[in-house]
Short mmCIF file of C-alpha atoms in Angstrom, two decimals:
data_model
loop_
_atom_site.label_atom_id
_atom_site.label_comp_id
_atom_site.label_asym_id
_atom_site.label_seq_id
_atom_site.Cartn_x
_atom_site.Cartn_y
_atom_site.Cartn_z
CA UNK A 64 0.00 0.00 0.00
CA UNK A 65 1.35 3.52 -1.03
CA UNK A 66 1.32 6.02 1.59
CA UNK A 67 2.22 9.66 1.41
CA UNK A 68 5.63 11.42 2.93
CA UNK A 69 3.35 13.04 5.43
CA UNK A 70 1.94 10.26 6.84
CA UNK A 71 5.49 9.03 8.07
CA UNK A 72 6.83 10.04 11.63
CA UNK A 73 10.03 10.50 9.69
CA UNK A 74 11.11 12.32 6.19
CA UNK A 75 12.30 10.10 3.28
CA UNK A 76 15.53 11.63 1.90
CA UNK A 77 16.63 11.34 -1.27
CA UNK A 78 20.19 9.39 -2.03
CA UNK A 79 23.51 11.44 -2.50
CA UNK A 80 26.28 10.64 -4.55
CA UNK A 81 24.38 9.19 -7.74
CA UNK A 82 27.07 8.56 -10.64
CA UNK A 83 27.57 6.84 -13.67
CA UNK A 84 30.47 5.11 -14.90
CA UNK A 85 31.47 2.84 -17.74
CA UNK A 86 32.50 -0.40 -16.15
CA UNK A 87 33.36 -2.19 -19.70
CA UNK A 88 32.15 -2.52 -23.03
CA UNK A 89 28.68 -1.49 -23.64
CA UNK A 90 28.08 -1.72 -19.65
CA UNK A 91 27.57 0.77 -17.15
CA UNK A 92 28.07 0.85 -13.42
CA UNK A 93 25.56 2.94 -10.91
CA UNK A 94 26.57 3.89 -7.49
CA UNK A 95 24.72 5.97 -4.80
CA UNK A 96 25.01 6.01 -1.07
CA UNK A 97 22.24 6.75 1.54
CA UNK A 98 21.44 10.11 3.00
CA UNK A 99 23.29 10.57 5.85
CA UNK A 100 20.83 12.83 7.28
CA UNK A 101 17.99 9.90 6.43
CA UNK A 102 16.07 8.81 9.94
CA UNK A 103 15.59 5.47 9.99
CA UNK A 104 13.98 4.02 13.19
CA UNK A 105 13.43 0.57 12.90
CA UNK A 106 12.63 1.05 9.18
CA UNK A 107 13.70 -0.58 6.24
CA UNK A 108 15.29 1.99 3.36
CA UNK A 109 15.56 0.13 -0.63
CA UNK A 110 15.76 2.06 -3.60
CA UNK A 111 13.52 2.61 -6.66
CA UNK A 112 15.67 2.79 -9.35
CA UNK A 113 14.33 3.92 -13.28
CA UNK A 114 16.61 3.56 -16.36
CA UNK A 115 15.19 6.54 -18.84
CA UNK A 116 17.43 5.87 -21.85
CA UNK A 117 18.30 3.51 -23.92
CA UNK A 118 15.59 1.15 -22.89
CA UNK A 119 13.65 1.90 -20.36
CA UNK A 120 13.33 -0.23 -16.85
CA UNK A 121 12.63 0.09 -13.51
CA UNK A 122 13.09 -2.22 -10.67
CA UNK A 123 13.68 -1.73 -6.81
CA UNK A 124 16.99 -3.01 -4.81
CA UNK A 125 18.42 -2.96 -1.71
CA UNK A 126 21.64 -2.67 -2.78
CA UNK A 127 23.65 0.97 -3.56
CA UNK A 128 25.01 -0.23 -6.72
CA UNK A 129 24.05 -1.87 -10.12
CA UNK A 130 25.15 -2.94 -13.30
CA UNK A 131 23.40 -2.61 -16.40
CA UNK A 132 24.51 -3.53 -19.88
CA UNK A 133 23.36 -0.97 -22.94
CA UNK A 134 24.17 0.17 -26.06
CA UNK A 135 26.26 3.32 -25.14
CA UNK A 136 26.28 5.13 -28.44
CA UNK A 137 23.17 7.36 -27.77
CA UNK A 138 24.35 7.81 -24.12
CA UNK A 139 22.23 6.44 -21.09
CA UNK A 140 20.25 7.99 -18.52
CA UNK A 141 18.87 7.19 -14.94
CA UNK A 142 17.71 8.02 -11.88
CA UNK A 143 16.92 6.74 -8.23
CA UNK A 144 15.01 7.68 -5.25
CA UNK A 145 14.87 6.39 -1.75
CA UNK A 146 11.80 4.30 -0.15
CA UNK A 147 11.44 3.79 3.37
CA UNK A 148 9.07 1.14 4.80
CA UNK A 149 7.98 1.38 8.10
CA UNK A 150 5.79 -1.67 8.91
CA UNK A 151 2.34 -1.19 6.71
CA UNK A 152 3.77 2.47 5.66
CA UNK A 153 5.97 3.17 2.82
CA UNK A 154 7.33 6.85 1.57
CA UNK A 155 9.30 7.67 -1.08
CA UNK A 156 11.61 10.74 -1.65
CA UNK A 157 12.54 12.98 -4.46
CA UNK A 158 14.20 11.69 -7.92
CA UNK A 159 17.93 12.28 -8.35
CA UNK A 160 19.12 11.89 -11.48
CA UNK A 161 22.56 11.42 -13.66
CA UNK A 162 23.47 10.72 -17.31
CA UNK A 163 25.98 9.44 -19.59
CA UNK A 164 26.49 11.92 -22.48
CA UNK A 165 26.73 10.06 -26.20
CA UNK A 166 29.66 8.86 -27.70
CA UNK A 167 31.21 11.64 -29.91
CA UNK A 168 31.72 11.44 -33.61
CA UNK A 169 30.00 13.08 -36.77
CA UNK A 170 26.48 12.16 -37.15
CA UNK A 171 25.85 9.54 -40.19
CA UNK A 172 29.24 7.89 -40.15
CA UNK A 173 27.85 4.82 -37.54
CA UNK A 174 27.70 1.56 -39.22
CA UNK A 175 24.26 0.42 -39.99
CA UNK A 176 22.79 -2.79 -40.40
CA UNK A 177 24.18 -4.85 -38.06
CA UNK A 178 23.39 -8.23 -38.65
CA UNK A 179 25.36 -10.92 -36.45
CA UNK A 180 25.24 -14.96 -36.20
CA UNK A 181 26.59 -17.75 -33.86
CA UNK A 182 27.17 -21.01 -34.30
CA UNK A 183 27.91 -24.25 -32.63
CA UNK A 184 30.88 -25.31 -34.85
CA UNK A 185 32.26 -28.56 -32.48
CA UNK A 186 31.09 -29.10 -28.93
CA UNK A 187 32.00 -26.68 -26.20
CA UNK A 188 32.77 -23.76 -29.58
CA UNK A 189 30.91 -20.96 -30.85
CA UNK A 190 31.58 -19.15 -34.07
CA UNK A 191 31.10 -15.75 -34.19
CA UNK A 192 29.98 -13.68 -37.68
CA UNK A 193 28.60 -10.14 -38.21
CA UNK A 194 27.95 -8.12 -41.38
CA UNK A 195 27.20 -4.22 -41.40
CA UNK A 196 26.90 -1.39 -43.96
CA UNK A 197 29.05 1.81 -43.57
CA UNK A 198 27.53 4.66 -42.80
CA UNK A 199 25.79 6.99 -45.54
CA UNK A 200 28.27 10.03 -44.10
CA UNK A 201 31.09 7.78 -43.49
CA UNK A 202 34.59 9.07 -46.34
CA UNK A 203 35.66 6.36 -48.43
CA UNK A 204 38.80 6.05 -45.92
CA UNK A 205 37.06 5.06 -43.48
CA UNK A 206 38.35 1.95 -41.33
CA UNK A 207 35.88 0.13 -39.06
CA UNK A 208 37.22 -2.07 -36.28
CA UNK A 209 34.39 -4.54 -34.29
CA UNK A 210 35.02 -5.30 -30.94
CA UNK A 211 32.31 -8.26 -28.91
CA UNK A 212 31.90 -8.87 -25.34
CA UNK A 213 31.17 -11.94 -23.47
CA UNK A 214 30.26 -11.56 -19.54
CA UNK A 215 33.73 -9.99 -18.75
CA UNK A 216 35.58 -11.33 -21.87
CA UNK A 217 36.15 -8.25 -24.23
CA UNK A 218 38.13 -9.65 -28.18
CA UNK A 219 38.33 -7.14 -31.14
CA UNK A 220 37.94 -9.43 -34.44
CA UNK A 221 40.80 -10.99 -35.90
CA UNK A 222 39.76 -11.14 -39.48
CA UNK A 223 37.49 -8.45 -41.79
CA UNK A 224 36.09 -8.64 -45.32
CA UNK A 225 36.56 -5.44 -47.23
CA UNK A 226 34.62 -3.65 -49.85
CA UNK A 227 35.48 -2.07 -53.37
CA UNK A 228 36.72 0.52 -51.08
CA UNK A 229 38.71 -1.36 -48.48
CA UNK A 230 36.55 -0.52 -45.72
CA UNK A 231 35.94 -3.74 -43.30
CA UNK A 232 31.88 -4.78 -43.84
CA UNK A 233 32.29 -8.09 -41.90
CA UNK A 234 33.70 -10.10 -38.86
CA UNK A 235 34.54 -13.67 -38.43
CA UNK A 236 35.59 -15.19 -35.33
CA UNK A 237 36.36 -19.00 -35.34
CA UNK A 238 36.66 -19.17 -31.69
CA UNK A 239 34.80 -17.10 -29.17
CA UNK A 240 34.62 -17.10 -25.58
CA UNK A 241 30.87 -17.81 -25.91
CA UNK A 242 29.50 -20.52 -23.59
CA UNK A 243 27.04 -22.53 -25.76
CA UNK A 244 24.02 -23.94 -24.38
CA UNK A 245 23.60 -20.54 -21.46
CA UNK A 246 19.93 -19.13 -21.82
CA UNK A 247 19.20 -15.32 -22.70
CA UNK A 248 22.98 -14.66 -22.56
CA UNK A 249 23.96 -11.42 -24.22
CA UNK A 250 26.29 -10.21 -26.99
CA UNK A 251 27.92 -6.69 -26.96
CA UNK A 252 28.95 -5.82 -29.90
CA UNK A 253 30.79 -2.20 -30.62
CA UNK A 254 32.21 -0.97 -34.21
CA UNK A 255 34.06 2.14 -34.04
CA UNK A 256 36.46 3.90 -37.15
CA UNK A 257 38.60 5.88 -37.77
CA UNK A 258 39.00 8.72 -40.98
CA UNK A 259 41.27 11.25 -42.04
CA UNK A 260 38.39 13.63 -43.00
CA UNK A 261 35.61 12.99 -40.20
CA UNK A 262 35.53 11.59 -37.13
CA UNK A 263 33.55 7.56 -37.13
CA UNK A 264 30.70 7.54 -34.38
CA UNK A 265 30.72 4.40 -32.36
CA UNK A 266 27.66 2.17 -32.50
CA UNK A 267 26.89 -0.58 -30.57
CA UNK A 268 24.19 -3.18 -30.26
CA UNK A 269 23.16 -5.88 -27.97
CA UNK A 270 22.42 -9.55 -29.34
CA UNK A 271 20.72 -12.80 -27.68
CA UNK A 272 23.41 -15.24 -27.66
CA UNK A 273 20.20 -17.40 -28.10
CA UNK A 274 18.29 -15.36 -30.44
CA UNK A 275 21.10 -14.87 -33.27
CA UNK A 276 22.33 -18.75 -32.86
CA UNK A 277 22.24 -20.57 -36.55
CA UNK A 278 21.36 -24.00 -35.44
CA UNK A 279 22.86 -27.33 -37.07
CA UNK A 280 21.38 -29.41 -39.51
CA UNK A 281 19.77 -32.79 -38.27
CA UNK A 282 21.96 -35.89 -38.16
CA UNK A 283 21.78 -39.15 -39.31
CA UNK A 284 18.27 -38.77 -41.24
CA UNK A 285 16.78 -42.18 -42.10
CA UNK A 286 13.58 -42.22 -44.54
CA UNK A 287 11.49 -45.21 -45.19
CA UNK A 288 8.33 -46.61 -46.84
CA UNK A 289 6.55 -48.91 -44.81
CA UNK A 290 3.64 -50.03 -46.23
CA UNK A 291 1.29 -47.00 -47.23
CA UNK A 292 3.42 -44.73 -44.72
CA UNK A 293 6.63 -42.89 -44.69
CA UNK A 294 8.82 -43.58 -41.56
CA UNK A 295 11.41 -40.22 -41.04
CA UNK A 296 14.07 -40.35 -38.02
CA UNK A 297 16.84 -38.23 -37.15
CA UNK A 298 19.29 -37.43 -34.38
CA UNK A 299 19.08 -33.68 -32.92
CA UNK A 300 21.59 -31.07 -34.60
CA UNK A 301 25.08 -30.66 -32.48
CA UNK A 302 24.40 -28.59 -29.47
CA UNK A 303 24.38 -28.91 -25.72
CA UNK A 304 20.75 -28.47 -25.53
CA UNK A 305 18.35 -31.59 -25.09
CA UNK A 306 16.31 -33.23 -27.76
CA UNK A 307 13.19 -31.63 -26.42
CA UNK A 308 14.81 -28.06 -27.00
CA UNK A 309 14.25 -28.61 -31.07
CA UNK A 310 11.33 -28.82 -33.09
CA UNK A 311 11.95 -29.43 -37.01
CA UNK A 312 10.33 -28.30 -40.33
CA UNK A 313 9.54 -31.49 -42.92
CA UNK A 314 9.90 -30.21 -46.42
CA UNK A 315 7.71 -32.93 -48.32
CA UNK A 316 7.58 -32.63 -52.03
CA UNK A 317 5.25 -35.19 -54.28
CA UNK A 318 7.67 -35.87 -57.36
CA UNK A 319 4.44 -37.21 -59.50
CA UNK A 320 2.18 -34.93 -58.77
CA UNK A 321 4.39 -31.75 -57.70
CA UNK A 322 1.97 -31.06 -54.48
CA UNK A 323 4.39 -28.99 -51.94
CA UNK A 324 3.56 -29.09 -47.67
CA UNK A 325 6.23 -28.23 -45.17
CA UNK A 326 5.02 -29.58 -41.65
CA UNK A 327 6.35 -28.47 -38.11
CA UNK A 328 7.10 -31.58 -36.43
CA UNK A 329 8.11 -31.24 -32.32
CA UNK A 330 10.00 -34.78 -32.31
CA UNK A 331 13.16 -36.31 -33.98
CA UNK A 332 10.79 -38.52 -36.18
CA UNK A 333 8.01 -38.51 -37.95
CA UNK A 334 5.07 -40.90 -39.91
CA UNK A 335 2.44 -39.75 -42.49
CA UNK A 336 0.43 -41.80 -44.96
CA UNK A 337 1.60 -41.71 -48.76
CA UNK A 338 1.00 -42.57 -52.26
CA UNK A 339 3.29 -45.76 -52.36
CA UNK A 340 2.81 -45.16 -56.39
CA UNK A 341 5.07 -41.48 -56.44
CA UNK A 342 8.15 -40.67 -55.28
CA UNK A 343 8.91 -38.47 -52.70
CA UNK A 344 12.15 -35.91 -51.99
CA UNK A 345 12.47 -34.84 -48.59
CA UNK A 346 14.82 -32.13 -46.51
CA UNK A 347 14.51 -31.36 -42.62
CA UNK A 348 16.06 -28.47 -40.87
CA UNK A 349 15.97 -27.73 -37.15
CA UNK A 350 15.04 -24.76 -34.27
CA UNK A 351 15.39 -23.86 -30.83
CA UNK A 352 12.11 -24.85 -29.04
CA UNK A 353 10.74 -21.87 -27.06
CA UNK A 354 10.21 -23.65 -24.02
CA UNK A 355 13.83 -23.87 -23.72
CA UNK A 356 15.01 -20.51 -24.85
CA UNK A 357 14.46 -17.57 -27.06
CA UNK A 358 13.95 -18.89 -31.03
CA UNK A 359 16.96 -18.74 -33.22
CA UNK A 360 17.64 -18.97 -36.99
CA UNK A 361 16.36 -22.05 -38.56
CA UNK A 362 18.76 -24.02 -39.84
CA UNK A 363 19.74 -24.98 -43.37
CA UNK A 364 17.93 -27.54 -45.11
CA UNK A 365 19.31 -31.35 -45.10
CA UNK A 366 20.67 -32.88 -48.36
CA UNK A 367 17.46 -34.09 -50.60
CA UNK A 368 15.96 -37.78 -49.74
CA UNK A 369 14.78 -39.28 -52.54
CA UNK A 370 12.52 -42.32 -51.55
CA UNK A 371 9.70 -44.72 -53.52
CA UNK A 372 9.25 -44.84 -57.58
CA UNK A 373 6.48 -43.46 -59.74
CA UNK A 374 4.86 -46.89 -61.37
CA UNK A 375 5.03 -44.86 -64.65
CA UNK A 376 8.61 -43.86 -64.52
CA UNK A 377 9.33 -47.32 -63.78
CA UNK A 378 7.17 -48.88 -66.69
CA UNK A 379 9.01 -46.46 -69.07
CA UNK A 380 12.35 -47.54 -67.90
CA UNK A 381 11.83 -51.23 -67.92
CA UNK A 382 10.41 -50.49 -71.73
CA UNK A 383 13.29 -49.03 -72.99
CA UNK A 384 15.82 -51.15 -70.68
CA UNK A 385 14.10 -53.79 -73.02
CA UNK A 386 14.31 -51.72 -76.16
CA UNK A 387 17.74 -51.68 -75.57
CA UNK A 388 18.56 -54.83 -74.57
CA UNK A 389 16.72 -55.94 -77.92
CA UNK A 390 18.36 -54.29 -80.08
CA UNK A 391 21.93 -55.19 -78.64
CA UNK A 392 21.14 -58.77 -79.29
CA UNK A 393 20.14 -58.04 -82.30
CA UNK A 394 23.05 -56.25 -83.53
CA UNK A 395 25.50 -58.66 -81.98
CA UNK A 396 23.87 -61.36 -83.68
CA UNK A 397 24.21 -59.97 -86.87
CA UNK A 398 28.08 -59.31 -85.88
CA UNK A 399 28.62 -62.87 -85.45
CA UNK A 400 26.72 -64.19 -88.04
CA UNK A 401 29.21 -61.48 -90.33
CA UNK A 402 32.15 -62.84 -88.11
CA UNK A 403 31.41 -66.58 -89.30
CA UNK A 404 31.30 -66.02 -92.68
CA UNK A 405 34.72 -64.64 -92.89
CA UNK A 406 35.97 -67.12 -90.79
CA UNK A 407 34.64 -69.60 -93.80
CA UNK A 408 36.14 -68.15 -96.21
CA UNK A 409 39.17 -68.36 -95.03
CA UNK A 410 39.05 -71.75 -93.70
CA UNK A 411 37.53 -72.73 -97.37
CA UNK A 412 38.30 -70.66 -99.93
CA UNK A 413 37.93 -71.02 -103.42
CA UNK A 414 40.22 -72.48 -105.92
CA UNK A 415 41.32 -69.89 -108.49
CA UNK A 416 42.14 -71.20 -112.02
CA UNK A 417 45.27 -71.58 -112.52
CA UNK A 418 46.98 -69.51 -115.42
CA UNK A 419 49.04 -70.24 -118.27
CA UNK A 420 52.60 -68.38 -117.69
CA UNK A 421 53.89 -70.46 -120.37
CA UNK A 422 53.48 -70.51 -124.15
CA UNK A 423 52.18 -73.88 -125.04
CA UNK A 424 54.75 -75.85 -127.52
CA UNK A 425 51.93 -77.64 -128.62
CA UNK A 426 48.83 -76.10 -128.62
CA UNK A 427 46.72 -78.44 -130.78
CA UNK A 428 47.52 -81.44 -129.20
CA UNK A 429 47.15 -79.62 -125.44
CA UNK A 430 43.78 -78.61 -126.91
CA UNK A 431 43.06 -82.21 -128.11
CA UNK A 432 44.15 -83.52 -124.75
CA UNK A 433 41.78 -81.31 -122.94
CA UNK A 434 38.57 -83.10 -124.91
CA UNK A 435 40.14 -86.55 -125.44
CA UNK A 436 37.46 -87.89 -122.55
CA UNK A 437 34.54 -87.46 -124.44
CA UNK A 438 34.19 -90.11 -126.86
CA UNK A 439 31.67 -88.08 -129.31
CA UNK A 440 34.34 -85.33 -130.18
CA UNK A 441 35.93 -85.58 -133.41
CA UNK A 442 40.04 -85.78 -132.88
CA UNK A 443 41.50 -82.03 -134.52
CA UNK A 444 45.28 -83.16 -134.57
CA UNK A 445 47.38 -86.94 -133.40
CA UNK A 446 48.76 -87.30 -130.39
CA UNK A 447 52.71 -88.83 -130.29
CA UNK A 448 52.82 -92.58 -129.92
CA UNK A 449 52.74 -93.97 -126.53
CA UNK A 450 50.61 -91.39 -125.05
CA UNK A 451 47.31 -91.75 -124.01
CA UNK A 452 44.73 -89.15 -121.73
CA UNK A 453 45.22 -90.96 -118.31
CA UNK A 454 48.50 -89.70 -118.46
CA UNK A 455 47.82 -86.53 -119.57
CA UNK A 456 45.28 -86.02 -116.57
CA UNK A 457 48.04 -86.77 -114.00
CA UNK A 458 49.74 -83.60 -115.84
CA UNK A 459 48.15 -81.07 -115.49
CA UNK A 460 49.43 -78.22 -112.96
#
């Protein structure tokens, strides 16, 4: 119950000593101490205490001291009051205020666009990668430099990506000092330059180590028709989180008939009734589960599954398979048929006639010879005494 100042034995006096300070990166430090002239019998004194700028919050403490991590560039602003409760009675004092003033540099020459991702690249490692446009007002010599901090770990990057006009546009860590698998845990980030001809504003921005996290791809996918269903399983993607801190996307595309459905799935596997007669391509890509943490960046898509055959792709391939097969047969049986008739020939080839290289001495009588068989003929010359046709036979080449 709120009660007025006046209705307090005592006064509520505000705190003294209110200051701001830059602890680290993209983190301030408030301090205050209690008014020594504050009355206090027997009651209890805490502190309302109301961040104005960036972002505005408010809580109570009974501390004289907090730390609050902000972006910086724009400066910050608070203030705190006392409250004094005095069994059912509480009073409050006046505000006191203090502020940070921005972070110098010519206005327009901030980066903008700051886009950054993480990654769990083995176990126990997260990758670190931001991108970032330079600033409309920023001189073409301008060099950017990115710094990131971790709870109290503070790295500038080791490695930039230029553009046409050698000013750094992006970041890569490998290694950070990122703790994988922490909830809500923040990022820092802070880019400031440097220019012969202006002077680079800082900016700075604060990520969800959770939020910007690019989460693996599923492992070990195994698809499978049984029956009229399709049987999916998977193992979670690489991270210290739990298999109940995913749920998955199951891109399902009908080959045959081309029908498209992508189906959020809360499990590492996954049935649904299908056309045994198509064939099916399927890819599977993974998320943080919001009732672990904050939603990151869906992953990239598996490698395409290909499972089950259209009946009519498969009639037209065993067609021409045949085709094919067909005419092979065909033409090697005409090869060998070819093949075996020159293999005759040469194994019986045919006798050529033999020709006369030498002028006959006796031409009549050779021509006699030749037709002395046939009894019918009528002799044309005498042949020399002692000869007859047998022997003539057995003479000839």
């Amino acid at each position: 119950m709120d009660i007025s100042v006046s209705s307090l034995p005592v006064q509520v006096l505000p705190p003294v000593n209110f200051t701001l300070r830059v602890s680290a990166l993209a983190q301030v430090l408030l301090r205050w101490e209690p008014n020594p002239a504050q009355e206090q019998n027997n009651s209890t004194l805490r502190y309302d205490v109301k961040i104005l700028s960036p972002v505005p919050e408010e809580f109570d403490t009974r501390r004289t001291r907090s730390v609050r991590t902000a972006a910086l560039h724009d400066g910050f602003s608070a203030r705190v009051r006392t409250l004094l409760l005095q069994e059912d009675l509480e009073g409050s004092s006046d505000w006191v205020e203090a502020n940070l003033p921005p972070l110098p540099g010519a206005a327009g020459t901030s980066v903008t666009n700051l886009s950054c991702v993480t990654r769990v690249t083995i176990p126990g490692n997260v990758s670190l990668r931001c991108t970032w446009l330079p600033g409309q007002g920023a001189p073409e010599d301008t060099k950017y430099f990115l710094f990131y901090r971790y709870e109290t770990h503070t790295e500038e990057c080791p490695t930039y990506t230029q553009d046409k006009w050698n000013r750094n546009i992006e970041c890569r860590f490998s290694r950070t000092q990122i703790k994988p698998g922490e909830i809500d845990g923040l990022i820092a980030i802070h880019i400031n330059g440097s220019s012969q001809r202006a002077a680079i504003k800082p900016f700075q921005q604060l990520f969800n180590q959770n939020a910007i996290e690019k989460v693996n791809i599923p492992r070990n996918i195994s698809i499978s028709l049984q029956q009229n269903d399709l049987l999916a399983m998977w193992e979670k993607p690489i991270s210290p989180f739990h298999e109940e801190c995913f749920e998955y996307e199951f891109y399902l595309i009908n080959l045959k008939s081309g029908n498209k459905q992508i189906l959020r799935i809360p499990s590492n596997s996954f049935r649904v009734r299908v056309d045994v007669s198509s064939r099916y391509s399927i890819r599977i890509r993974a998320n943080h589960h919001h009732i672990c943490c904050v939603t990151g960046l869906w992953s990239d898509w598996s490698e395409i599954t290909y499972v089950g055959q259209n009946k009519l792709e498969n009639s037209t391939a065993w067609i021409l398979t045949l085709l094919c097969v067909s005419m092979s047969c065909t033409f090697l049986l005409v090869a060998i048929i070819c093949k075996m008739n020159h293999v005759w020939s040469r194994l019986f080839p045919r006798i050529p006639t033999p020709s006369n290289k030498f002028r006959d001495p006796f031409p009549v009588d050779y021509e006699r010879a030749r037709t002395c068989t046939s009894s019918t003929e009528t002799e044309v010359g005498s042949l020399p005494e002692g000869f007859s046709c047998s022997v003539l036979d057995d003479s000839v080449f």
